[in-house]
mmCIF file of C-alpha atoms in Angstrom:
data_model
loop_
_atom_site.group_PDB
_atom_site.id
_atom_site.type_symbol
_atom_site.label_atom_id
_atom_site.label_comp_id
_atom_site.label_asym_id
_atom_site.label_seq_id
_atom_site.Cartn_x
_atom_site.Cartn_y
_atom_site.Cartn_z
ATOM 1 C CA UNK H 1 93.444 66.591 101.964
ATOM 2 C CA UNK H 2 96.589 67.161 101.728
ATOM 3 C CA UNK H 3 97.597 71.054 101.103
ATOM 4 C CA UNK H 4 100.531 73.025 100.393
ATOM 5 C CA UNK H 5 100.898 76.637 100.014
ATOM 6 C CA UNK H 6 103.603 78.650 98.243
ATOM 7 C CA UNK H 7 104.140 82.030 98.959
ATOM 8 C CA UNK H 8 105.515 84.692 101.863
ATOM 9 C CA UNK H 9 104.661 87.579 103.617
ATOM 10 C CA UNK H 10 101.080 88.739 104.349
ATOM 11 C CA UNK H 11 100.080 87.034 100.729
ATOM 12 C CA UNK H 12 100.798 83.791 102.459
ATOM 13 C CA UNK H 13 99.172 84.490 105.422
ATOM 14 C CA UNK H 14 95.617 85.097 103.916
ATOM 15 C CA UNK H 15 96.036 81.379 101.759
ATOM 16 C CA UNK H 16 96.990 80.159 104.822
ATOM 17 C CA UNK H 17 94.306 81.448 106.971
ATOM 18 C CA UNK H 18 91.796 80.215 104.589
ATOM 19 C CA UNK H 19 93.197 76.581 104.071
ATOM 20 C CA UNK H 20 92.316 75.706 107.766
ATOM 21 C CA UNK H 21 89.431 76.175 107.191
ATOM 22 C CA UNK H 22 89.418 73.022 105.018
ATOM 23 C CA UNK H 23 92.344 70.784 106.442
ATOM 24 C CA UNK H 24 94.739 70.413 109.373
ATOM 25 C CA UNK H 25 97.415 68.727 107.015
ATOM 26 C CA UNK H 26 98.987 72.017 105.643
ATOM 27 C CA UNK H 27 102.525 72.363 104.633
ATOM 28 C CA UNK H 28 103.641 76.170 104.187
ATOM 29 C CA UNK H 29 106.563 76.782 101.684
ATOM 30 C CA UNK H 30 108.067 80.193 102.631
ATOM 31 C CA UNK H 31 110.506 82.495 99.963
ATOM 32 C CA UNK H 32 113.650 83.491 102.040
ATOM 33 C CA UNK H 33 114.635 86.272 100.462
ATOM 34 C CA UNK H 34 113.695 88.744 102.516
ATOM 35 C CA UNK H 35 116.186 91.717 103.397
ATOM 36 C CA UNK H 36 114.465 94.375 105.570
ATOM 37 C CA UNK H 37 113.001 94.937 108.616
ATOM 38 C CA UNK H 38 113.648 92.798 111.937
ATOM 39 C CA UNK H 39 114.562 89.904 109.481
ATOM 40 C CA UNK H 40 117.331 91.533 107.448
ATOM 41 C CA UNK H 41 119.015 92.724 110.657
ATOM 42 C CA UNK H 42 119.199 89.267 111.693
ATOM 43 C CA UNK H 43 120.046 87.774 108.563
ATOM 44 C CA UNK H 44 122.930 90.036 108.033
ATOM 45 C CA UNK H 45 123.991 90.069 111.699
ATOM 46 C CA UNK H 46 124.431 86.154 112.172
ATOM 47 C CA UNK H 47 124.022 85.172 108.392
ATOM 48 C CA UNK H 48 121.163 82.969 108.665
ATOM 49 C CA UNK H 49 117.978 82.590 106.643
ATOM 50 C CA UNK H 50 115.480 85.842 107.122
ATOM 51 C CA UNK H 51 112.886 84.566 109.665
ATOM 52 C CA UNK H 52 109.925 87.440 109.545
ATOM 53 C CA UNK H 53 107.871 85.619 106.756
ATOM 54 C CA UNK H 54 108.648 82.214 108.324
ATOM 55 C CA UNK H 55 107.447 83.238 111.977
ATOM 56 C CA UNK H 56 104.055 84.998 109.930
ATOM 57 C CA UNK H 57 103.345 81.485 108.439
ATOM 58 C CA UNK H 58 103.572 79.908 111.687
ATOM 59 C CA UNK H 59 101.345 82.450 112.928
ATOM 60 C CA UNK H 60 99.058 82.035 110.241
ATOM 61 C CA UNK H 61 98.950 78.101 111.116
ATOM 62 C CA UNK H 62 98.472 78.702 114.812
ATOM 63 C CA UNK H 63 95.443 80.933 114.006
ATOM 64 C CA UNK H 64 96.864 84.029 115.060
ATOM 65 C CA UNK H 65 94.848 86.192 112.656
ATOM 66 C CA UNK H 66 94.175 88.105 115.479
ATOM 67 C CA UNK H 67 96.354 88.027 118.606
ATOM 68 C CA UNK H 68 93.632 88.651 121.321
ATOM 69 C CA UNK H 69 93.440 87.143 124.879
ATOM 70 C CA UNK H 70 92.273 84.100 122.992
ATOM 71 C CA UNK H 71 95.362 83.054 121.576
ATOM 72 C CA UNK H 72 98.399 81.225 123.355
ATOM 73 C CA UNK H 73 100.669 83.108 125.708
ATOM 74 C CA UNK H 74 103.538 81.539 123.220
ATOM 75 C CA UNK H 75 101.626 82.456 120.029
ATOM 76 C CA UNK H 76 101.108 85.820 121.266
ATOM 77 C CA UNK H 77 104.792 86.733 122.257
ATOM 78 C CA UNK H 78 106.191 85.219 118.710
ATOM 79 C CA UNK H 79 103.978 87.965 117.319
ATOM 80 C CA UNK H 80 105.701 90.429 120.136
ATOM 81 C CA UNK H 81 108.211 93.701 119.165
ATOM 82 C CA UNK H 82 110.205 95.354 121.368
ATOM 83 C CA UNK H 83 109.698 98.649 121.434
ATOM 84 C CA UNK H 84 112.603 101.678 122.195
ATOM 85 C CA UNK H 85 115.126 103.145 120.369
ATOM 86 C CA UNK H 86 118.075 100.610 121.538
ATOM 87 C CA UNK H 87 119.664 97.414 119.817
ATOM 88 C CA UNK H 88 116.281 95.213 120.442
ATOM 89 C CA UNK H 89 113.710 98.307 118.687
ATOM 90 C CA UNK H 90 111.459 96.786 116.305
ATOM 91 C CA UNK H 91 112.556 93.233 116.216
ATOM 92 C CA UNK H 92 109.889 90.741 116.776
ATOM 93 C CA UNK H 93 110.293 87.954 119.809
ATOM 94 C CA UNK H 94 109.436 85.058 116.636
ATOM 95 C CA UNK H 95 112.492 86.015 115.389
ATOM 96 C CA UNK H 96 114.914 86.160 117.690
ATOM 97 C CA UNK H 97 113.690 82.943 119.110
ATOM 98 C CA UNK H 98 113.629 81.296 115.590
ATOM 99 C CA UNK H 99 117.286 82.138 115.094
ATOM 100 C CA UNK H 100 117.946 80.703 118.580
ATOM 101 C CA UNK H 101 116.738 77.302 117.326
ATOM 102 C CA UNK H 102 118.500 78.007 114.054
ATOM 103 C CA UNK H 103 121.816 77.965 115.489
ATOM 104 C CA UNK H 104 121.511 75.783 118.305
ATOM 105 C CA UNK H 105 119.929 72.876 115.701
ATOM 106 C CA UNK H 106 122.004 73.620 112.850
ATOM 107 C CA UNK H 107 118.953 72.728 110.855
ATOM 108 C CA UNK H 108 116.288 75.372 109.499
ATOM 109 C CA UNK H 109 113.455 72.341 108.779
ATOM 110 C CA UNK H 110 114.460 71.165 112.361
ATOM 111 C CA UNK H 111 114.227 74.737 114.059
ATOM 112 C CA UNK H 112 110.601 75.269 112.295
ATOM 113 C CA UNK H 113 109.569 71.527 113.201
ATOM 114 C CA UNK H 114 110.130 72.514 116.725
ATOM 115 C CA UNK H 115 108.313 75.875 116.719
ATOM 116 C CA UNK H 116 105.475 74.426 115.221
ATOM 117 C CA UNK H 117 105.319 71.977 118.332
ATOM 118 C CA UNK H 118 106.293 74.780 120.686
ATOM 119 C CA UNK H 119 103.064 77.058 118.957
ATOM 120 C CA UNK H 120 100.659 73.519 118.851
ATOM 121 C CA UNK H 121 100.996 74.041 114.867
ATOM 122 C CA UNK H 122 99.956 70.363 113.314
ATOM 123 C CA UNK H 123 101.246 71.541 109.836
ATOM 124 C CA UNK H 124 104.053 72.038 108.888
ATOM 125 C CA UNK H 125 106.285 75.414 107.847
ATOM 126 C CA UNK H 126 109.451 74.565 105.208
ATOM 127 C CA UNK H 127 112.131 77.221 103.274
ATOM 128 C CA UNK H 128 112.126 77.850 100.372
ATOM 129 C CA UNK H 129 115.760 76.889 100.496
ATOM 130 C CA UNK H 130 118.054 75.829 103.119
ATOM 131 C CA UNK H 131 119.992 79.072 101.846
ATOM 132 C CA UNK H 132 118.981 82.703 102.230
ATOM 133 C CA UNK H 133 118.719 83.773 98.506
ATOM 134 C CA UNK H 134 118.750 87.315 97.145
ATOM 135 C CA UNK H 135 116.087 89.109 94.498
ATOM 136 C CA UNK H 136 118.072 90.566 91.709
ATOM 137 C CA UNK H 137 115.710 92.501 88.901
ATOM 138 C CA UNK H 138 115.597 94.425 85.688
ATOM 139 C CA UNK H 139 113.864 98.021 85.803
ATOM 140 C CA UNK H 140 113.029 99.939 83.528
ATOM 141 C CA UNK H 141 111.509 103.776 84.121
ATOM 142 C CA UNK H 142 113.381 104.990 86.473
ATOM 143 C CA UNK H 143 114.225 108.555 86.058
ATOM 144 C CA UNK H 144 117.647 109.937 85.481
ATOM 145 C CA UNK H 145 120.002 111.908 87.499
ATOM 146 C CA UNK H 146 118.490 115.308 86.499
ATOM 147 C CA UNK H 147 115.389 114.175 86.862
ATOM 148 C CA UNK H 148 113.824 113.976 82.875
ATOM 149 C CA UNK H 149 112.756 111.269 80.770
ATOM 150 C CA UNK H 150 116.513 110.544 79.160
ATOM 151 C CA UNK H 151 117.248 107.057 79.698
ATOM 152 C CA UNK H 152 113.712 106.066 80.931
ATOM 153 C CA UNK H 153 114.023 103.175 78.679
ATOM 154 C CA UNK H 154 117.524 101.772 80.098
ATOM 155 C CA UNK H 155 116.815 98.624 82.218
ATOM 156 C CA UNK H 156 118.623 98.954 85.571
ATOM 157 C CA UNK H 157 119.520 96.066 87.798
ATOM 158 C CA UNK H 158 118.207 96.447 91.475
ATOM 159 C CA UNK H 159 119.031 93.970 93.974
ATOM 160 C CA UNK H 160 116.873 93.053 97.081
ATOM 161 C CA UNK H 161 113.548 92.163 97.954
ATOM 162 C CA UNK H 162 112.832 95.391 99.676
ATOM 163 C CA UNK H 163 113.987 97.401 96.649
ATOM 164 C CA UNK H 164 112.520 95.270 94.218
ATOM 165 C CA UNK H 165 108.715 95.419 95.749
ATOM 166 C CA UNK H 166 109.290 99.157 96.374
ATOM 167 C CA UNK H 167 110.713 100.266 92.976
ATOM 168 C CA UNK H 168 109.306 103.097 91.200
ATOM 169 C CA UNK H 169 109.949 102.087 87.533
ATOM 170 C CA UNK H 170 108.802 98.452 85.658
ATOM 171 C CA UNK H 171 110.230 95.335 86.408
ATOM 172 C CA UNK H 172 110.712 93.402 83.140
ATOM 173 C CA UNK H 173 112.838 90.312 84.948
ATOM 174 C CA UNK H 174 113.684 88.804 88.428
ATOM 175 C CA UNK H 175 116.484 86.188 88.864
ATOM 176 C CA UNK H 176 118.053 84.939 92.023
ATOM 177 C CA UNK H 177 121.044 84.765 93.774
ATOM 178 C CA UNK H 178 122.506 82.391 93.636
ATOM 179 C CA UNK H 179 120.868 82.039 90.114
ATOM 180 C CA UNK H 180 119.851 77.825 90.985
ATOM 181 C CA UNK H 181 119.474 77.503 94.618
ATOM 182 C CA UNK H 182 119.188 74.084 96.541
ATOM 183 C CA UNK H 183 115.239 73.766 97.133
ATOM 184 C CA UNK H 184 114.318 72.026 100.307
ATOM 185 C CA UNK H 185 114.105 68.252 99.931
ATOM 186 C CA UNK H 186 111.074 68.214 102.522
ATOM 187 C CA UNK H 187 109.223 71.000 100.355
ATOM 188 C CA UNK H 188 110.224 68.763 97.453
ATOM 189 C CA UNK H 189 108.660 65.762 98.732
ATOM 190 C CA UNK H 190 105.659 67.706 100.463
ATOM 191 C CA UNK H 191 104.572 68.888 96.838
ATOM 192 C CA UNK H 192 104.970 65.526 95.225
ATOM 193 C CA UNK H 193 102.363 64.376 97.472
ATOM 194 C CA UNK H 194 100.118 66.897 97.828
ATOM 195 C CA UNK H 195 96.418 66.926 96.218
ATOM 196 C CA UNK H 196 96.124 70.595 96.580
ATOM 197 C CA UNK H 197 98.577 73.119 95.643
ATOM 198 C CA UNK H 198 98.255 77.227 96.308
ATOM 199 C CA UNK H 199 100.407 80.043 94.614
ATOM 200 C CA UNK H 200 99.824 83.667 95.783
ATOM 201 C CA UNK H 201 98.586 85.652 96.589
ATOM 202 C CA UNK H 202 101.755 88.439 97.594
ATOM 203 C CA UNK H 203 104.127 90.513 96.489
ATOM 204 C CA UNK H 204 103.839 89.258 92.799
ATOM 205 C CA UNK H 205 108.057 89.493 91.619
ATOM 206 C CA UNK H 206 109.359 88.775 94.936
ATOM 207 C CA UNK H 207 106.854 86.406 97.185
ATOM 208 C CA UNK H 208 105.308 84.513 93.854
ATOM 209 C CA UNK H 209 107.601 84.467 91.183
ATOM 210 C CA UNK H 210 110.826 83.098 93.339
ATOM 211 C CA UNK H 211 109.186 79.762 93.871
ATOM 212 C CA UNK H 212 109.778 78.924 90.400
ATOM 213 C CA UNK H 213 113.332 80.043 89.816
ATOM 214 C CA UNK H 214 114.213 77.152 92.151
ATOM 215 C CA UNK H 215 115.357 74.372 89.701
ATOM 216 C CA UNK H 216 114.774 71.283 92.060
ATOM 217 C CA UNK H 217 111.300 72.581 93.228
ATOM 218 C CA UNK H 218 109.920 73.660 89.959
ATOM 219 C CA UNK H 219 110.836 70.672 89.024
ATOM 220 C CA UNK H 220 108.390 68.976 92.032
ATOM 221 C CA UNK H 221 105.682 71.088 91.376
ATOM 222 C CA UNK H 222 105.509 70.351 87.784
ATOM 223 C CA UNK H 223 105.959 66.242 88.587
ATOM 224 C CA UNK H 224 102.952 66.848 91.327
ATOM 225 C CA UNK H 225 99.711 65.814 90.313
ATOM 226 C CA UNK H 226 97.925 68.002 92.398
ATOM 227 C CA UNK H 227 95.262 70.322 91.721
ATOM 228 C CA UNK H 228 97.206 73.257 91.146
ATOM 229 C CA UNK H 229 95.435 76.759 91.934
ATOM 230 C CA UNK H 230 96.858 80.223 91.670
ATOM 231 C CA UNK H 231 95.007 83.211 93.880
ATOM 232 C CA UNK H 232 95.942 86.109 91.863
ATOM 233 C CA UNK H 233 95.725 89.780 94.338
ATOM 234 C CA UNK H 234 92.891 91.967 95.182
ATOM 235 C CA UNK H 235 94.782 95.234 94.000
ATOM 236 C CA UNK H 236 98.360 96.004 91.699
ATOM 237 C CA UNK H 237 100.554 96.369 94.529
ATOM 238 C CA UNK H 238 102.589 100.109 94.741
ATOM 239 C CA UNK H 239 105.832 100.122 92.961
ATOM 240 C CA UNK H 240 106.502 96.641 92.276
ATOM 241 C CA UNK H 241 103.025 95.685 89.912
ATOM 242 C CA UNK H 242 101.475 99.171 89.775
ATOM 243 C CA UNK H 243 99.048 99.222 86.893
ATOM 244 C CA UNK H 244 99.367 95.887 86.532
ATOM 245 C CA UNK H 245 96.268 94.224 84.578
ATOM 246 C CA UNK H 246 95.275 90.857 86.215
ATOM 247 C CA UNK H 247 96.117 89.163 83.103
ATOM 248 C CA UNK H 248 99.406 90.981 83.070
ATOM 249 C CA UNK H 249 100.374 89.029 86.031
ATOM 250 C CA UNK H 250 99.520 85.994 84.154
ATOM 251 C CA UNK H 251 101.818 87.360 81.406
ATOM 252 C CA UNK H 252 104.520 88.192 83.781
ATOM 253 C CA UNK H 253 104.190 84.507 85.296
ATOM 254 C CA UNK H 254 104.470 82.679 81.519
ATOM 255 C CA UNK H 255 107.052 84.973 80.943
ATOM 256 C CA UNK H 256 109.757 83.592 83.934
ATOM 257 C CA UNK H 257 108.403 80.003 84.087
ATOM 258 C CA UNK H 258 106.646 79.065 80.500
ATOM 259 C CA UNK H 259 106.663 75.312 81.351
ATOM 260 C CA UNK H 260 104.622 76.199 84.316
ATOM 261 C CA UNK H 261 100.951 74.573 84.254
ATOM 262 C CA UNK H 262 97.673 75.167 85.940
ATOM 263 C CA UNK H 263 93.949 73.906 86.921
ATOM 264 C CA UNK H 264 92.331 77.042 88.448
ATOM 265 C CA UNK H 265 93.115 80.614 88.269
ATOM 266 C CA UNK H 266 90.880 82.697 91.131
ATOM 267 C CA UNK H 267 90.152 86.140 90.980
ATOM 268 C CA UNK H 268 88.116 87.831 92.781
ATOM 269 C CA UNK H 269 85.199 89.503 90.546
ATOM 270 C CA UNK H 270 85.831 93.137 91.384
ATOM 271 C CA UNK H 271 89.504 93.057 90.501
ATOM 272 C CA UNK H 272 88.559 91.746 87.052
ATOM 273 C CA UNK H 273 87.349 94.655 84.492
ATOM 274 C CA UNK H 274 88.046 92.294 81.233
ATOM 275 C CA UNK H 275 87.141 88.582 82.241
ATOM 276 C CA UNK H 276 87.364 87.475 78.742
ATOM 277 C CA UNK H 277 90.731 88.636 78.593
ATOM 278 C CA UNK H 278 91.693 86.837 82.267
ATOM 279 C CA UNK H 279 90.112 83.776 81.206
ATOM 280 C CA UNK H 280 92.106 83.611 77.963
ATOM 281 C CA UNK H 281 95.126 84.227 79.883
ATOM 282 C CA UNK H 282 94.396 81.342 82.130
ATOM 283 C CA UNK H 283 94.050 78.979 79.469
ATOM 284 C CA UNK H 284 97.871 79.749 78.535
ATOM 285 C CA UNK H 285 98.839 77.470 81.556
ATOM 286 C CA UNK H 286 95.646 74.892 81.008
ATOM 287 C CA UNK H 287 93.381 76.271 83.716
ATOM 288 C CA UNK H 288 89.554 77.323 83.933
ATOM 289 C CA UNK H 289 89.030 80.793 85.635
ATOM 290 C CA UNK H 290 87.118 81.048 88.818
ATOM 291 C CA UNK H 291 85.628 84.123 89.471
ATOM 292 C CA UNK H 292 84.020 85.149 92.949
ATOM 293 C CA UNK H 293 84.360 87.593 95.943
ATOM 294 C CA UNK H 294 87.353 86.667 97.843
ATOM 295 C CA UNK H 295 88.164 90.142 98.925
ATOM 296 C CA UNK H 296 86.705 91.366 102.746
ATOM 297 C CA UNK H 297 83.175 92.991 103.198
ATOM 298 C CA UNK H 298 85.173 96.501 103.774
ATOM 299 C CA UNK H 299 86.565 96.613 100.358
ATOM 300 C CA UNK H 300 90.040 96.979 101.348
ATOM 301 C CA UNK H 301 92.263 95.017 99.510
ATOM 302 C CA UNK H 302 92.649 91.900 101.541
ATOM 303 C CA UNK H 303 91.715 88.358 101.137
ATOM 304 C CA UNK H 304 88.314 87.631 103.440
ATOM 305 C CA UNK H 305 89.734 84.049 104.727
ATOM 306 C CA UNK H 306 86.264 82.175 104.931
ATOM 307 C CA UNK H 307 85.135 83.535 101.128
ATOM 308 C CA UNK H 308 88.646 82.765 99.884
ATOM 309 C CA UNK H 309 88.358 79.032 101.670
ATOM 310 C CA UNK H 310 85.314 78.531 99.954
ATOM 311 C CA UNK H 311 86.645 79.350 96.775
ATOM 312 C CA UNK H 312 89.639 76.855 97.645
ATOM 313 C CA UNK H 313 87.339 74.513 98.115
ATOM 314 C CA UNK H 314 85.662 74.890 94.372
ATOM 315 C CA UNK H 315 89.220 75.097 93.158
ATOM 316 C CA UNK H 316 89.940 72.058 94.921
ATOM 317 C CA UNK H 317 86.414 70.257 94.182
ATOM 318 C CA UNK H 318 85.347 69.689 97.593
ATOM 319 C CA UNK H 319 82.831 70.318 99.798
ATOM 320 C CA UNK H 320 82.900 73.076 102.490
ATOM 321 C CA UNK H 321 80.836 74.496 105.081
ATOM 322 C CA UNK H 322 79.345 77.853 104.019
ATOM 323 C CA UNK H 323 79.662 80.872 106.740
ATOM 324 C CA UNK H 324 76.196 80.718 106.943
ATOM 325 C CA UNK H 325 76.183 76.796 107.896
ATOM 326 C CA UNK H 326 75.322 75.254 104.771
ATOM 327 C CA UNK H 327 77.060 72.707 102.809
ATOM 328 C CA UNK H 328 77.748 73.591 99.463
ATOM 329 C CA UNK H 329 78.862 71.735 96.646
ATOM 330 C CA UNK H 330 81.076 72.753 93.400
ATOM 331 C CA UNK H 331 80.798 76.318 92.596
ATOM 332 C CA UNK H 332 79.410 77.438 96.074
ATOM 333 C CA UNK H 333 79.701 81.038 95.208
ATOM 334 C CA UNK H 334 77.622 80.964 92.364
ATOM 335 C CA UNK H 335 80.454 80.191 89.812
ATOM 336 C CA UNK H 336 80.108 77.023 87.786
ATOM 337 C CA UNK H 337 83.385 75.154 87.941
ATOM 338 C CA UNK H 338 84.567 73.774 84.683
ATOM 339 C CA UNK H 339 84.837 70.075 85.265
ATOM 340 C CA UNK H 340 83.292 70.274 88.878
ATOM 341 C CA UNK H 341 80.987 67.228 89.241
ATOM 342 C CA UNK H 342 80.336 65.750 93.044
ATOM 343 C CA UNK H 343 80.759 62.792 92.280
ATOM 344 C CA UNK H 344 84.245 63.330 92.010
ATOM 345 C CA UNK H 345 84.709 65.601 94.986
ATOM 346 C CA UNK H 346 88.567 65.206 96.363
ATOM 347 C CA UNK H 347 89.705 62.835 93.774
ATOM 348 C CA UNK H 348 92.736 63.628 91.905
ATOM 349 C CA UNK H 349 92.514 64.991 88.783
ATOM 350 C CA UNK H 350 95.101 63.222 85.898
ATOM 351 C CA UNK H 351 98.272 64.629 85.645
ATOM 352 C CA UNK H 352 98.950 67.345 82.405
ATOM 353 C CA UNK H 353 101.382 66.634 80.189
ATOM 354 C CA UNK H 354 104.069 68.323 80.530
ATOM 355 C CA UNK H 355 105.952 70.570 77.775
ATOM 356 C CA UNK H 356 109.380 69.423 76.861
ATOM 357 C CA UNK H 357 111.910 71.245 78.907
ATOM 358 C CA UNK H 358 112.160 75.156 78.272
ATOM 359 C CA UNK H 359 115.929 76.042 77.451
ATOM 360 C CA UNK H 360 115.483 79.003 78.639
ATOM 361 C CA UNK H 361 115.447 78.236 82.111
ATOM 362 C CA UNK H 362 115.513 81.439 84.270
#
């Protein structure tokens, strides 16, 4: 099978995490818009793409989910930070060496090809866009200067990703900068011939939503006829979705990209008060609902990898080991698949019309 996940930041990580548990032929499609941290330091400093969620995704791919004695000596210094107070504090080694092979290639897709062979990654991590892009958004909420409610209803434009996923008021709109970046021909192509493709979790306005504000690779996703799933979060995420519904994130995502079309929307259970309203929601974009526990044992809100691959795997209608050994067929976690039968396990499903072209493009 051949998988590709779109996302960033720990979001990513989690999908990614959980798809090797199904297939070694994972391509990971990473937002560069990041603007903080060790990666905005760099990106400003030499102007380059950011690197932070790129190096994660490797990471993720080289099973660093935990970097213990078990790991590679490599794997475990990408994951390295300086520590200190002096020019090198907080920056991780991934980076640095990432933007080494950035400028000494002159090639992003190059740079990653050779750090997945470097990490003994057999996947594959791609940008977004050969071009760092910036998050620019419309808020509404936020308070005045003296502090009161005038003007909570004035929509204020915040720029960058940090800002954006921090914010305290509402985001009603994200765009980019530059408003139609290039997409990545190799990301391109990588969709067009997947037969499974992932969306989410993350940050929901500025790891899921970018991905579609990319003309060329909306465009390739839409054309793909994979099976299209989107892993919607545990938990609204502080600032950026708080209060956030799950079907408001389905609202927000028809909202940016209406021509945008689905086959499964997971959840996990416990995140879902309303299911009816979810599963009405899903059917906006074409797609059943699947409804299981993804989240960890602990209840925190993070994405257990082996539930979430199983669930991938229903999504996806194949067959995958169980944790406890077994092999399960469609709807292995006790969740009847809409359209699941085994003896169609892995085949493609026919590709969904598609809407005549939205004019109003974000």
């Amino acid at each position: 099978m051949k998988a590709v996940a779109l996302g960033g930041g720990h979001g990513l990580h989690a999908t990614l995490s959980a798809l090797r548990r199904l297939t070694d032929d994972i391509t990971a499609i990473v937002v560069v818009a990041d603007d903080g941290g060790s990666s905005g330091r760099i990106r400003r400093e030499l102007d380059i793409l950011p690197l932070g969620d790129l190096r994660m995704a490797l990471g993720a791919l080289a099973g660093q989910e935990n970097a213990g004695p078990e790991n590679t000596l490599w794997q475990r210094l990408f994951e390295h930070r300086y520590g200190g107070h002096g020019a090198l504090a907080g920056h991780a080694v991934g980076n640095l060496v990432l933007a080494g092979l950035l400028e000494v290639l002159d090639d992003p897709v190059a740079a990653l090809d050779q750090a997945c062979h470097l990490l003994g990654v057999t996947g594959r991590v791609l940008p977004m866009s050969p071009q760092p892009v910036d998050i620019e958004a419309d808020v509404t909420g936020i308070r005045g200067p003296g502090g009161g409610d005038q003007g909570r209803d004035v929509a204020h434009r915040i720029r960058g990703q940090v800002a954006v996923a921090t914010t305290p008021g509402k985001v009603q709109q994200v765009r980019l900068d530059p408003r139609r970046p290039k997409a990545c021909p190799e990301a391109c192509a990588a969709l067009r011939e997947a037969d499974l493709v992932t969306l989410g979790p993350g940050s929901w306005f500025s790891s899921v939503l970018p991905h579609l504000l990319v003309p060329e690779q909306f465009a390739a996703l839409s054309e793909s006829e994979a099976r299209k799933v989107l892993v919607l979060n545990l938990a609204p995420q502080p600032g950026e979705t708080a209060g956030f519904s799950p079907e408001q994130h389905l609202e927000v995502l028809a909202a940016h990209a209406p021509r945008l079309r689905l086959d499964v929307v997971v959840a996990d259970t416990a995140a879902v008060p309303e299911p009816d309203r979810l599963r009405r929601g899903a059917e906006a974009f074409g797609a059943d609902t699947l409804l299981t526990t993804v989240g960890t044992p602990d209840g925190s809100a993070r994405h257990d990898p082996d539930a979430l691959a199983e669930a991938l795997a229903d999504a996806a209608h194949l067959r995958a080991p169980h944790r406890d050994g077994a092999a399960p067929g469609p709807g292995t976690n006790g969740v009847a698949v809409p359209g699941a039968d085994p003896a169609r396990d892995g085949a493609r499903e026919p590709a969904r019309p598609h809407q005549e072209e939205d004019r109003r493009w974000p």
